[in-house]
């Protein structure tokens, strides 16, 4: 049961079951999720927002038109931030509101403004639950694709017995993780480097390359589709973050190296797709260089090899590297596989027509110690899916089934 890295908006509407949502907040965090709580006004009459602030570790959002809260994280940002919106308890009144698309408070507005999945955990008196008005609303919400968790049977706070109890916090966590953890990479942490790096010459100039970052971002999406928790360490690119990925932006090779090494805990698979600059200027001038001389010689120095550093750790994650070559593709790619002690390498021809750098298409030759596979030219998104599928097979073959090892990675030496 894992919600590792998931961003959950927990919506609390007015009902006595709101007291259980305090425990639910803790359980969600125990399962690895980050939780932001949104309460309706009625909910705050049953439990205090302070309880949820303490348990979630984040400020609680209650009002739509609160300038202070909007300045920190507005309702639209919150709607975008969510990987899922879980409403527990969902009262009969709140479900009626949702069914009609009303947006007269923060929680209902957020539900209209999000494209994340919405799950409801109804809690109400059994007669309210079985009332034709509620049945009609529930049918409509289901038809629109909202998930319903429960309600359960049993004794109710009002003293009656029947259907309408909110599911217990652990049941809710379990059902919610079922929404995410469907793919073959479920419960695995995947880190992907993407894009180029910028190596500063002076405050206005830098050395870079033609990488667009598209392949790395497509790989992130494909890994997410298969249920992985994805960290995307990206150089400067003009691409939006795939939903559900944690993106950390860097500029230089050294920064990318430092972030990768800091973020390796709970990562089982490392994909180095970034076109990291191999050299950086020895000196990055603090002032803009003036054009005085006819010749200007830039002294360059090697940057750390991030992939080799990760693969050289004492207990490294499964590593996939890339090789862009203009000749001797297999020989050079296999050379890198061995020198850098990688599990897999994906090689592509530089200069093939409409393929690779800046293009929407790519073609790959993938090598591992005792095998290889060709992935013919296809849109990067499609190719990324095929590559992640192949990686999943190789990972399973070398790890005897996909059982995550929650290891941290000890450093041996740093070849950089
Ligand atoms: O040796 P070469 O640069 O061709 O290796 C390419 C592979 O190594 C790519 O996977 C790239 O992301 C990674 N790399 C790295 N750090 C560097 C240079 C390359 O992670 N400084």
Short mmCIF file of C-alpha atoms and ligand atoms in Angstrom, two decimals:
data_model
loop_
_atom_site.label_atom_id
_atom_site.label_comp_id
_atom_site.label_asym_id
_atom_site.label_seq_id
_atom_site.Cartn_x
_atom_site.Cartn_y
_atom_site.Cartn_z
CA UNK A 1 0.00 0.00 0.00
CA UNK A 2 1.85 3.08 -1.18
CA UNK A 3 1.00 6.62 -2.09
CA UNK A 4 4.66 7.52 -2.27
CA UNK A 5 5.11 11.00 -3.69
CA UNK A 6 1.40 11.53 -4.43
CA UNK A 7 -0.08 14.98 -3.87
CA UNK A 8 -3.50 14.66 -2.33
CA UNK A 9 -6.08 17.36 -1.72
CA UNK A 10 -8.20 16.05 1.13
CA UNK A 11 -11.58 17.78 1.04
CA UNK A 12 -13.61 17.68 4.23
CA UNK A 13 -17.29 18.53 4.14
CA UNK A 14 -19.64 18.89 7.10
CA UNK A 15 -20.45 15.69 8.94
CA UNK A 16 -19.62 13.98 12.20
CA UNK A 17 -17.37 11.52 10.32
CA UNK A 18 -14.97 14.47 9.86
CA UNK A 19 -13.31 13.39 13.11
CA UNK A 20 -12.10 10.24 11.31
CA UNK A 21 -10.46 12.41 8.65
CA UNK A 22 -7.90 13.51 11.20
CA UNK A 23 -6.67 9.92 11.41
CA UNK A 24 -7.03 9.63 7.62
CA UNK A 25 -4.65 12.58 7.17
CA UNK A 26 -2.00 10.79 9.24
CA UNK A 27 -2.51 7.50 7.40
CA UNK A 28 -2.20 9.21 4.02
CA UNK A 29 1.10 10.75 5.10
CA UNK A 30 2.29 7.43 6.51
CA UNK A 31 1.66 5.96 3.05
CA UNK A 32 4.05 8.55 1.59
CA UNK A 33 1.59 11.17 0.33
CA UNK A 34 1.75 14.93 0.69
CA UNK A 35 -1.60 16.21 1.93
CA UNK A 36 -3.26 19.60 1.69
CA UNK A 37 -6.57 19.89 3.46
CA UNK A 38 -9.52 21.94 2.23
CA UNK A 39 -12.46 22.29 4.61
CA UNK A 40 -15.97 23.57 3.99
CA UNK A 41 -17.39 26.02 6.50
CA UNK A 42 -19.67 23.29 7.92
CA UNK A 43 -16.67 20.98 8.39
CA UNK A 44 -14.95 23.55 10.62
CA UNK A 45 -17.92 23.30 12.99
CA UNK A 46 -17.17 19.61 13.59
CA UNK A 47 -13.35 19.74 13.77
CA UNK A 48 -10.86 22.58 13.89
CA UNK A 49 -8.60 23.51 11.02
CA UNK A 50 -5.72 23.57 13.50
CA UNK A 51 -6.01 19.79 13.92
CA UNK A 52 -5.54 19.30 10.19
CA UNK A 53 -2.78 21.86 9.93
CA UNK A 54 -0.82 19.98 12.59
CA UNK A 55 -1.49 16.56 11.05
CA UNK A 56 -0.94 17.49 7.40
CA UNK A 57 2.05 19.74 8.04
CA UNK A 58 0.52 22.30 5.65
CA UNK A 59 -1.77 25.30 6.09
CA UNK A 60 -5.44 24.39 5.82
CA UNK A 61 -7.53 26.05 3.13
CA UNK A 62 -11.05 27.10 4.09
CA UNK A 63 -12.15 30.18 2.15
CA UNK A 64 -12.38 30.90 -1.55
CA UNK A 65 -11.90 34.61 -1.16
CA UNK A 66 -9.12 34.70 1.40
CA UNK A 67 -6.42 36.98 -0.08
CA UNK A 68 -3.73 35.62 2.26
CA UNK A 69 -4.42 31.97 1.38
CA UNK A 70 -4.77 32.81 -2.33
CA UNK A 71 -1.40 34.54 -2.24
CA UNK A 72 0.24 31.41 -0.77
CA UNK A 73 -1.53 28.85 -2.99
CA UNK A 74 -4.63 29.94 -4.87
CA UNK A 75 -7.56 27.66 -5.63
CA UNK A 76 -6.44 27.17 -9.24
CA UNK A 77 -2.91 26.28 -8.16
CA UNK A 78 -4.33 23.87 -5.61
CA UNK A 79 -6.52 22.31 -8.31
CA UNK A 80 -3.41 21.84 -10.50
CA UNK A 81 -1.24 20.65 -7.64
CA UNK A 82 -3.52 17.70 -6.84
CA UNK A 83 -2.80 14.24 -8.22
CA UNK A 84 -6.14 13.29 -6.74
CA UNK A 85 -8.90 15.03 -4.78
CA UNK A 86 -10.34 12.83 -2.04
CA UNK A 87 -13.46 14.13 -0.32
CA UNK A 88 -13.95 12.42 3.02
CA UNK A 89 -16.48 12.75 4.41
CA UNK A 90 -18.62 13.65 1.41
CA UNK A 91 -21.96 14.84 2.80
CA UNK A 92 -25.28 14.50 0.96
CA UNK A 93 -25.30 18.27 0.55
CA UNK A 94 -21.79 18.38 -0.90
CA UNK A 95 -22.53 15.60 -3.38
CA UNK A 96 -25.68 17.44 -4.48
CA UNK A 97 -23.54 20.52 -5.07
CA UNK A 98 -21.03 18.56 -7.13
CA UNK A 99 -23.77 16.89 -9.14
CA UNK A 100 -25.06 20.31 -10.13
CA UNK A 101 -21.64 21.85 -10.76
CA UNK A 102 -22.06 24.56 -8.12
CA UNK A 103 -18.98 26.53 -7.19
CA UNK A 104 -19.91 28.66 -4.20
CA UNK A 105 -17.07 27.73 -1.88
CA UNK A 106 -13.42 26.72 -2.14
CA UNK A 107 -13.89 22.94 -2.22
CA UNK A 108 -16.66 22.89 -4.83
CA UNK A 109 -14.78 25.43 -6.99
CA UNK A 110 -11.62 23.36 -6.77
CA UNK A 111 -13.55 20.26 -7.86
CA UNK A 112 -14.71 22.10 -10.98
CA UNK A 113 -11.25 23.50 -11.69
CA UNK A 114 -9.21 20.29 -11.41
CA UNK A 115 -8.54 17.67 -14.04
CA UNK A 116 -7.26 15.28 -11.39
CA UNK A 117 -9.44 12.29 -10.48
CA UNK A 118 -11.97 12.96 -7.71
CA UNK A 119 -12.90 10.30 -5.17
CA UNK A 120 -15.78 10.58 -2.71
CA UNK A 121 -16.16 8.82 0.62
CA UNK A 122 -19.83 9.41 1.47
CA UNK A 123 -20.94 9.61 5.08
CA UNK A 124 -24.54 10.24 6.09
CA UNK A 125 -27.61 8.85 7.77
CA UNK A 126 -28.91 5.72 6.01
CA UNK A 127 -32.18 7.37 4.98
CA UNK A 128 -30.36 10.32 3.46
CA UNK A 129 -28.18 7.86 1.53
CA UNK A 130 -31.18 5.93 0.21
CA UNK A 131 -33.22 9.05 -0.61
CA UNK A 132 -34.02 9.20 -4.36
CA UNK A 133 -32.43 12.66 -4.58
CA UNK A 134 -29.11 11.32 -3.28
CA UNK A 135 -29.37 8.17 -5.42
CA UNK A 136 -29.87 10.37 -8.48
CA UNK A 137 -26.89 12.59 -7.60
CA UNK A 138 -24.65 9.58 -6.94
CA UNK A 139 -25.61 8.02 -10.28
CA UNK A 140 -24.75 11.26 -12.07
CA UNK A 141 -21.41 11.62 -10.32
CA UNK A 142 -20.49 8.01 -11.14
CA UNK A 143 -21.43 8.54 -14.75
CA UNK A 144 -19.05 11.51 -14.85
CA UNK A 145 -16.23 9.25 -13.71
CA UNK A 146 -15.95 10.24 -10.05
CA UNK A 147 -14.89 7.33 -7.85
CA UNK A 148 -17.07 6.31 -4.92
CA UNK A 149 -15.39 4.71 -1.93
CA UNK A 150 -18.11 3.15 0.20
CA UNK A 151 -20.14 3.94 2.15
CA UNK A 152 -20.04 0.97 4.52
CA UNK A 153 -22.72 -0.69 6.62
CA UNK A 154 -22.99 -0.56 10.38
CA UNK A 155 -23.89 1.53 13.37
CA UNK A 156 -24.19 5.22 12.69
CA UNK A 157 -23.45 8.26 14.84
CA UNK A 158 -27.18 9.02 14.86
CA UNK A 159 -27.81 5.70 16.62
CA UNK A 160 -29.25 3.89 13.59
CA UNK A 161 -27.93 0.85 11.73
CA UNK A 162 -27.52 0.74 7.97
CA UNK A 163 -25.65 1.91 4.89
CA UNK A 164 -24.00 5.34 5.12
CA UNK A 165 -20.92 4.95 7.35
CA UNK A 166 -17.74 6.45 6.03
CA UNK A 167 -15.11 3.77 5.33
CA UNK A 168 -12.35 3.50 7.93
CA UNK A 169 -9.18 5.55 7.24
CA UNK A 170 -7.05 2.51 6.41
CA UNK A 171 -9.68 1.19 3.98
CA UNK A 172 -9.71 4.60 2.30
CA UNK A 173 -5.92 4.70 1.97
CA UNK A 174 -5.96 1.20 0.53
CA UNK A 175 -8.68 1.99 -2.01
CA UNK A 176 -7.02 5.25 -2.98
CA UNK A 177 -3.64 3.63 -3.61
CA UNK A 178 -5.51 1.14 -5.81
CA UNK A 179 -6.40 4.09 -8.07
CA UNK A 180 -2.71 4.74 -8.75
CA UNK A 181 -0.92 1.48 -8.32
CA UNK A 182 -2.06 -0.36 -11.37
CA UNK A 183 1.03 -0.48 -13.52
CA UNK A 184 3.99 -2.80 -13.54
CA UNK A 185 6.26 -0.14 -12.04
CA UNK A 186 3.96 0.50 -9.08
CA UNK A 187 5.79 1.25 -5.88
CA UNK A 188 9.03 1.92 -7.74
CA UNK A 189 10.89 5.21 -7.65
CA UNK A 190 12.24 6.31 -11.04
CA UNK A 191 14.60 9.27 -11.45
CA UNK A 192 15.07 10.75 -14.92
CA UNK A 193 17.50 13.45 -15.99
CA UNK A 194 16.39 15.42 -19.04
CA UNK A 195 17.25 18.34 -21.28
CA UNK A 196 20.52 20.16 -21.83
CA UNK A 197 22.65 21.94 -19.25
CA UNK A 198 23.85 25.54 -19.39
CA UNK A 199 27.49 26.16 -18.49
CA UNK A 200 27.96 29.84 -17.77
CA UNK A 201 30.75 31.79 -19.50
CA UNK A 202 29.67 35.08 -17.96
CA UNK A 203 26.34 36.46 -16.67
CA UNK A 204 24.82 36.57 -20.17
CA UNK A 205 26.49 33.74 -22.10
CA UNK A 206 26.65 30.00 -21.73
CA UNK A 207 27.65 26.79 -23.47
CA UNK A 208 24.82 24.38 -24.25
CA UNK A 209 23.60 21.84 -26.84
CA UNK A 210 20.53 21.15 -28.95
CA UNK A 211 18.67 18.83 -26.56
CA UNK A 212 14.97 19.74 -26.27
CA UNK A 213 14.26 17.49 -23.28
CA UNK A 214 11.33 15.86 -25.16
CA UNK A 215 12.63 12.30 -24.84
CA UNK A 216 13.25 12.60 -21.09
CA UNK A 217 9.82 14.13 -20.50
CA UNK A 218 8.18 11.43 -22.65
CA UNK A 219 9.97 8.78 -20.56
CA UNK A 220 8.68 10.43 -17.40
CA UNK A 221 5.14 10.23 -18.74
CA UNK A 222 5.54 6.60 -19.78
CA UNK A 223 6.95 5.64 -16.36
CA UNK A 224 4.06 7.46 -14.65
CA UNK A 225 1.58 5.57 -16.82
CA UNK A 226 3.08 2.36 -15.49
CA UNK A 227 2.57 3.47 -11.91
CA UNK A 228 6.08 4.66 -10.98
CA UNK A 229 6.80 7.58 -8.66
CA UNK A 230 8.83 9.82 -10.95
CA UNK A 231 11.43 12.48 -10.15
CA UNK A 232 12.39 14.51 -13.17
CA UNK A 233 15.64 16.45 -12.88
CA UNK A 234 15.51 18.83 -15.78
CA UNK A 235 17.89 21.29 -17.37
CA UNK A 236 16.43 24.45 -18.97
CA UNK A 237 13.63 23.36 -21.36
CA UNK A 238 10.30 24.77 -22.53
CA UNK A 239 8.13 21.78 -21.58
CA UNK A 240 5.34 21.38 -19.06
CA UNK A 241 5.71 18.91 -16.23
CA UNK A 242 3.95 15.56 -16.77
CA UNK A 243 1.10 15.26 -14.25
CA UNK A 244 2.28 13.48 -11.15
CA UNK A 245 6.03 13.91 -11.72
CA UNK A 246 8.23 15.77 -9.22
CA UNK A 247 10.26 18.20 -11.27
CA UNK A 248 13.44 19.80 -10.02
CA UNK A 249 15.00 22.36 -12.30
CA UNK A 250 18.72 22.86 -12.63
CA UNK A 251 21.02 24.76 -14.96
CA UNK A 252 24.54 23.40 -14.88
CA UNK A 253 26.00 19.88 -14.94
CA UNK A 254 27.34 20.39 -11.42
CA UNK A 255 23.89 21.40 -10.14
CA UNK A 256 22.30 18.40 -11.88
CA UNK A 257 24.91 16.14 -10.27
CA UNK A 258 24.28 17.58 -6.80
CA UNK A 259 20.49 17.33 -7.05
CA UNK A 260 20.64 13.76 -8.38
CA UNK A 261 22.92 12.65 -5.54
CA UNK A 262 20.69 14.34 -2.93
CA UNK A 263 17.47 12.85 -4.28
CA UNK A 264 18.49 9.20 -4.73
CA UNK A 265 16.76 7.81 -1.63
CA UNK A 266 13.90 5.47 -2.60
CA UNK A 267 14.97 5.41 -6.26
CA UNK A 268 15.19 1.95 -7.82
CA UNK A 269 15.65 3.01 -11.45
CA UNK A 270 17.86 5.83 -12.77
CA UNK A 271 17.48 6.99 -16.38
CA UNK A 272 20.11 9.45 -17.61
CA UNK A 273 18.50 11.05 -20.61
CA UNK A 274 19.98 14.53 -20.15
CA UNK A 275 22.50 15.81 -22.66
CA UNK A 276 24.88 16.92 -19.94
CA UNK A 277 27.66 19.25 -21.08
CA UNK A 278 30.94 17.36 -20.86
CA UNK A 279 32.95 20.55 -20.29
CA UNK A 280 32.34 23.86 -18.58
CA UNK A 281 34.41 27.06 -18.62
CA UNK A 282 37.14 26.93 -15.97
CA UNK A 283 36.13 30.43 -14.95
CA UNK A 284 32.61 31.78 -15.12
CA UNK A 285 33.26 35.53 -15.27
CA UNK A 286 31.29 37.66 -12.81
CA UNK A 287 31.14 40.56 -15.24
CA UNK A 288 30.17 40.44 -18.90
CA UNK A 289 33.23 39.82 -21.09
CA UNK A 290 33.95 42.83 -23.33
CA UNK A 291 35.03 42.37 -26.94
CA UNK A 292 38.53 43.82 -26.81
CA UNK A 293 40.83 41.21 -28.35
CA UNK A 294 40.64 39.58 -31.80
CA UNK A 295 40.94 36.16 -30.25
CA UNK A 296 39.39 34.86 -27.09
CA UNK A 297 40.42 31.48 -25.76
CA UNK A 298 38.06 29.75 -23.38
CA UNK A 299 39.66 27.20 -21.06
CA UNK A 300 37.29 24.31 -20.34
CA UNK A 301 37.27 21.64 -17.67
CA UNK A 302 35.38 18.32 -17.42
CA UNK A 303 32.04 18.24 -15.63
CA UNK A 304 31.16 15.33 -13.32
CA UNK A 305 29.77 12.29 -15.13
CA UNK A 306 26.47 11.94 -13.30
CA UNK A 307 25.51 8.58 -14.76
CA UNK A 308 28.89 7.00 -14.04
CA UNK A 309 28.77 8.36 -10.50
CA UNK A 310 25.33 6.85 -9.85
CA UNK A 311 26.22 3.51 -11.49
CA UNK A 312 29.45 3.42 -9.42
CA UNK A 313 27.64 3.60 -6.08
CA UNK A 314 28.04 0.66 -3.75
CA UNK A 315 24.39 -0.36 -4.18
CA UNK A 316 23.32 1.47 -7.34
CA UNK A 317 19.81 1.66 -8.73
CA UNK A 318 19.10 -0.04 -12.07
CA UNK A 319 20.72 2.32 -14.60
CA UNK A 320 19.73 3.20 -18.16
CA UNK A 321 22.04 5.51 -20.10
CA UNK A 322 21.85 7.09 -23.54
CA UNK A 323 24.44 7.37 -26.26
CA UNK A 324 24.12 9.70 -29.21
CA UNK A 325 26.67 8.74 -31.85
CA UNK A 326 27.61 9.78 -35.35
CA UNK A 327 29.45 6.50 -36.13
CA UNK A 328 30.20 2.98 -34.77
CA UNK A 329 26.91 3.02 -32.85
CA UNK A 330 27.05 -0.45 -31.31
CA UNK A 331 30.76 -0.38 -30.52
CA UNK A 332 30.61 3.00 -28.76
CA UNK A 333 27.34 2.25 -27.00
CA UNK A 334 28.57 -1.12 -25.70
CA UNK A 335 31.82 0.58 -24.67
CA UNK A 336 29.86 3.03 -22.51
CA UNK A 337 27.67 0.24 -21.12
CA UNK A 338 30.81 -1.46 -19.84
CA UNK A 339 32.93 1.54 -18.81
CA UNK A 340 30.12 3.15 -16.86
CA UNK A 341 28.84 -0.24 -15.46
CA UNK A 342 25.30 0.34 -16.74
CA UNK A 343 22.41 -2.12 -16.85
CA UNK A 344 21.16 -0.84 -20.22
CA UNK A 345 22.03 1.73 -22.85
CA UNK A 346 19.81 3.26 -25.54
CA UNK A 347 21.75 4.51 -28.56
CA UNK A 348 20.67 6.70 -31.44
CA UNK A 349 22.27 8.04 -34.60
CA UNK A 350 22.93 11.75 -34.52
CA UNK A 351 22.02 13.33 -37.83
CA UNK A 352 19.46 10.71 -38.95
CA UNK A 353 16.75 12.59 -40.93
CA UNK A 354 13.96 13.99 -38.69
CA UNK A 355 15.06 12.03 -35.65
CA UNK A 356 16.77 12.70 -32.31
CA UNK A 357 17.65 16.21 -31.12
CA UNK A 358 14.82 18.77 -31.44
CA UNK A 359 12.66 16.32 -33.46
CA UNK A 360 9.32 14.77 -32.44
CA UNK A 361 10.67 11.39 -33.59
CA UNK A 362 13.49 9.11 -32.57
CA UNK A 363 14.78 5.58 -33.16
CA UNK A 364 16.83 3.58 -30.69
CA UNK A 365 19.14 0.58 -30.51
CA UNK A 366 19.03 -0.73 -26.97
CA UNK A 367 21.87 -2.85 -25.58
CA UNK A 368 22.48 -4.75 -22.36
CA UNK A 369 25.26 -7.20 -21.53
CA UNK A 370 23.78 -10.24 -23.20
CA UNK A 371 21.13 -8.82 -25.46
CA UNK A 372 19.85 -6.03 -27.66
CA UNK A 373 16.63 -4.76 -29.20
CA UNK A 374 15.87 -2.31 -32.00
CA UNK A 375 13.09 0.21 -31.45
CA UNK A 376 12.38 1.62 -34.92
CA UNK A 377 11.56 5.25 -35.66
CA UNK A 378 8.40 6.41 -33.89
CA UNK A 379 7.06 9.52 -32.16
CA UNK A 380 9.04 10.07 -28.95
CA UNK A 381 5.97 9.42 -26.77
CA UNK A 382 5.42 6.01 -28.37
CA UNK A 383 9.11 5.16 -28.32
CA UNK A 384 9.30 6.15 -24.67
CA UNK A 385 6.50 3.66 -23.84
CA UNK A 386 8.35 0.88 -25.67
CA UNK A 387 11.61 1.72 -23.93
CA UNK A 388 9.99 1.80 -20.47
CA UNK A 389 8.29 -1.53 -21.25
CA UNK A 390 11.66 -3.03 -22.21
CA UNK A 391 13.29 -1.53 -19.13
CA UNK A 392 10.55 -3.05 -16.97
CA UNK A 393 11.26 -6.49 -18.46
CA UNK A 394 15.01 -6.13 -17.90
CA UNK A 395 14.48 -4.81 -14.37
CA UNK A 396 12.18 -7.76 -13.58
CA UNK A 397 14.69 -10.21 -15.07
CA UNK A 398 17.55 -8.88 -12.97
CA UNK A 399 15.51 -8.40 -9.80
CA UNK A 400 13.51 -11.65 -9.97
CA UNK A 401 10.16 -9.88 -10.05
CA UNK A 402 9.44 -6.25 -9.41
CA UNK A 403 9.87 -6.01 -5.69
CA UNK A 404 11.04 -2.57 -4.68
CA UNK A 405 14.01 -2.37 -2.39
CA UNK A 406 13.68 0.68 -0.25
CA UNK A 407 17.42 1.11 -0.13
CA UNK A 408 19.42 4.25 0.16
CA UNK A 409 22.50 4.37 -2.00
CA UNK A 410 25.88 4.50 -0.36
CA UNK A 411 28.59 6.36 -2.21
CA UNK A 412 31.84 4.67 -3.04
CA UNK A 413 33.85 6.97 -5.21
CA UNK A 414 32.85 9.91 -7.32
CA UNK A 415 34.50 9.60 -10.75
CA UNK A 416 33.71 13.26 -11.36
O1 LIG B 1 29.80 9.55 -22.32
P1 LIG B 1 28.57 10.17 -22.88
O2 LIG B 1 28.44 11.63 -22.53
O3 LIG B 1 28.34 9.93 -24.34
O4 LIG B 1 27.41 9.39 -22.14
C1 LIG B 1 26.07 9.70 -22.36
C2 LIG B 1 25.27 9.24 -21.17
O5 LIG B 1 25.86 9.68 -19.95
C3 LIG B 1 23.89 9.84 -21.16
O6 LIG B 1 23.04 8.90 -20.55
C4 LIG B 1 24.05 11.09 -20.33
O7 LIG B 1 22.82 11.48 -19.72
C5 LIG B 1 25.06 10.65 -19.30
N1 LIG B 1 25.96 11.71 -18.83
C6 LIG B 1 25.90 12.15 -17.53
N2 LIG B 1 26.78 13.11 -17.07
C7 LIG B 1 27.69 13.64 -17.90
C8 LIG B 1 27.75 13.21 -19.24
C9 LIG B 1 26.87 12.26 -19.67
O8 LIG B 1 25.04 11.67 -16.78
N3 LIG B 1 28.53 14.59 -17.44
#
